[in-house]
CSV table of C-alpha atoms in Angstrom, one decimal:
chain,number,residue,atom,x,y,z
A,29,UNK,CA,37.7,-24.1,-99.1
A,30,UNK,CA,38.8,-23.3,-95.5
A,31,UNK,CA,40.7,-20.1,-95.1
A,32,UNK,CA,42.2,-18.4,-92.1
A,33,UNK,CA,43.6,-14.9,-92.3
A,34,UNK,CA,45.5,-13.2,-89.5
A,35,UNK,CA,46.0,-9.5,-89.3
A,36,UNK,CA,46.9,-6.9,-86.7
A,37,UNK,CA,50.6,-7.5,-86.3
A,38,UNK,CA,53.2,-4.8,-86.2
A,39,UNK,CA,56.0,-3.1,-84.4
A,40,UNK,CA,55.3,-2.0,-80.8
A,41,UNK,CA,57.4,-1.0,-77.8
A,42,UNK,CA,57.8,-3.1,-74.8
A,43,UNK,CA,54.8,-2.6,-72.6
A,44,UNK,CA,52.5,-1.8,-75.5
A,45,UNK,CA,49.5,-3.6,-76.9
A,46,UNK,CA,48.3,-5.2,-80.1
A,47,UNK,CA,45.1,-7.0,-81.1
A,48,UNK,CA,45.5,-9.7,-83.6
A,49,UNK,CA,42.5,-10.9,-85.7
A,50,UNK,CA,41.8,-14.2,-87.3
A,51,UNK,CA,39.1,-14.4,-89.9
A,52,UNK,CA,37.8,-17.9,-90.6
A,53,UNK,CA,35.9,-18.8,-93.7
A,54,UNK,CA,34.6,-22.0,-95.3
A,55,UNK,CA,34.8,-24.0,-92.1
A,56,UNK,CA,31.4,-25.7,-91.5
A,57,UNK,CA,31.9,-27.9,-88.5
A,58,UNK,CA,29.8,-26.6,-85.5
A,59,UNK,CA,32.4,-28.0,-83.0
A,60,UNK,CA,36.0,-27.0,-83.3
A,61,UNK,CA,39.0,-25.8,-81.5
A,62,UNK,CA,41.1,-22.8,-82.5
A,63,UNK,CA,44.7,-22.3,-81.5
A,64,UNK,CA,46.9,-19.3,-81.5
A,65,UNK,CA,50.6,-20.2,-82.0
A,66,UNK,CA,53.7,-18.2,-82.5
A,67,UNK,CA,57.1,-18.8,-83.8
A,68,UNK,CA,60.2,-16.8,-83.0
A,69,UNK,CA,63.3,-16.8,-85.3
A,70,UNK,CA,65.2,-20.0,-84.8
A,71,UNK,CA,62.6,-21.5,-82.5
A,72,UNK,CA,59.9,-24.1,-82.8
A,73,UNK,CA,56.3,-23.0,-83.1
A,74,UNK,CA,54.6,-22.8,-79.7
A,75,UNK,CA,51.1,-22.6,-78.5
A,76,UNK,CA,49.9,-19.3,-77.0
A,77,UNK,CA,46.2,-19.9,-76.5
A,78,UNK,CA,43.5,-22.4,-77.5
A,79,UNK,CA,39.8,-22.4,-77.1
A,80,UNK,CA,36.6,-24.2,-78.2
A,81,UNK,CA,33.8,-22.8,-80.3
A,82,UNK,CA,31.8,-21.3,-77.5
A,83,UNK,CA,34.7,-20.1,-75.4
A,84,UNK,CA,33.7,-22.3,-72.5
A,85,UNK,CA,37.2,-23.7,-72.5
A,86,UNK,CA,40.1,-21.3,-73.0
A,87,UNK,CA,43.7,-22.0,-72.1
A,88,UNK,CA,46.7,-19.8,-72.1
A,89,UNK,CA,50.3,-20.6,-72.1
A,90,UNK,CA,51.9,-19.7,-68.8
A,91,UNK,CA,54.1,-17.1,-70.5
A,92,UNK,CA,51.1,-15.0,-71.5
A,93,UNK,CA,48.6,-15.6,-68.7
A,94,UNK,CA,47.3,-12.3,-67.4
A,95,UNK,CA,48.5,-10.4,-70.5
A,96,UNK,CA,46.7,-12.0,-73.4
A,97,UNK,CA,43.0,-12.4,-73.8
A,98,UNK,CA,40.8,-14.3,-76.3
A,99,UNK,CA,37.6,-12.9,-77.7
A,100,UNK,CA,35.3,-13.6,-80.6
A,101,UNK,CA,32.7,-12.1,-82.9
A,102,UNK,CA,30.6,-15.0,-83.8
A,103,UNK,CA,28.4,-13.2,-86.3
A,104,UNK,CA,31.4,-12.4,-88.4
A,105,UNK,CA,33.6,-15.5,-87.7
A,106,UNK,CA,36.3,-13.3,-86.2
A,107,UNK,CA,38.6,-14.3,-83.5
A,108,UNK,CA,40.8,-11.9,-81.6
A,109,UNK,CA,43.9,-12.2,-79.5
A,110,UNK,CA,44.4,-9.1,-77.3
A,111,UNK,CA,48.0,-8.8,-76.3
A,112,UNK,CA,48.9,-6.3,-73.5
A,113,UNK,CA,52.1,-5.6,-71.6
A,114,UNK,CA,54.1,-7.0,-74.5
A,115,UNK,CA,57.6,-8.1,-74.0
A,116,UNK,CA,60.5,-8.5,-76.5
A,117,UNK,CA,60.2,-12.3,-76.0
A,118,UNK,CA,56.7,-12.1,-77.5
A,119,UNK,CA,58.3,-11.3,-80.8
A,120,UNK,CA,57.5,-13.8,-83.6
A,121,UNK,CA,55.1,-14.7,-86.3
A,122,UNK,CA,51.6,-15.4,-84.9
A,123,UNK,CA,49.4,-18.0,-86.5
A,124,UNK,CA,45.8,-19.1,-85.9
A,125,UNK,CA,44.7,-22.6,-86.7
A,126,UNK,CA,41.5,-24.7,-86.5
A,127,UNK,CA,40.5,-28.3,-86.2
A,128,UNK,CA,37.1,-29.9,-86.0
A,129,UNK,CA,36.0,-31.5,-82.8
A,130,UNK,CA,37.5,-31.3,-79.3
A,131,UNK,CA,41.1,-32.6,-79.1
A,132,UNK,CA,42.3,-34.3,-76.0
A,133,UNK,CA,43.7,-31.8,-73.6
A,134,UNK,CA,47.2,-33.1,-74.2
A,135,UNK,CA,46.9,-32.5,-77.9
A,136,UNK,CA,45.5,-29.0,-77.9
A,137,UNK,CA,49.0,-27.5,-77.8
A,138,UNK,CA,50.4,-29.6,-80.6
A,139,UNK,CA,51.0,-28.1,-84.0
A,140,UNK,CA,50.1,-31.4,-85.6
A,141,UNK,CA,46.6,-31.4,-84.0
A,142,UNK,CA,45.4,-28.5,-86.2
A,143,UNK,CA,44.3,-29.1,-89.7
A,144,UNK,CA,44.0,-25.6,-91.2
A,145,UNK,CA,46.4,-22.7,-90.7
A,146,UNK,CA,46.6,-19.0,-91.6
A,147,UNK,CA,49.7,-17.4,-93.2
A,148,UNK,CA,50.7,-15.6,-90.0
A,149,UNK,CA,51.2,-12.1,-88.9
A,150,UNK,CA,54.5,-10.6,-87.6
A,151,UNK,CA,54.7,-9.2,-84.2
A,152,UNK,CA,57.8,-7.3,-83.2
A,153,UNK,CA,58.3,-5.9,-79.7
A,154,UNK,CA,61.2,-3.6,-79.2
A,155,UNK,CA,62.9,-3.1,-75.9
């Protein structure tokens, strides 16, 4: 059974930092893509970052470039999203998701591309 569990969300002031974690278990494909998405109240879920299994390909949404950074702990199947210089518009529920293989570049930002999802973690940035 594939399971993704996000953690690390919370309330932070504008300009602050948070590190989100995504623990993946039960996923056996050696090739995969992981996406971080977020959903603000009343808005559609949007992609924040996506990357392949060896981090040779990492993409960031324009809105977070230079502020957010992906990292991994392969030994423990942990994935991290370091978020710096947070802004109120970064507020939302953050999800990680995974799909086997390498999606076409145009598909990597689509919610429908990813097969398994975590339950999300809330990030609130106050002004």
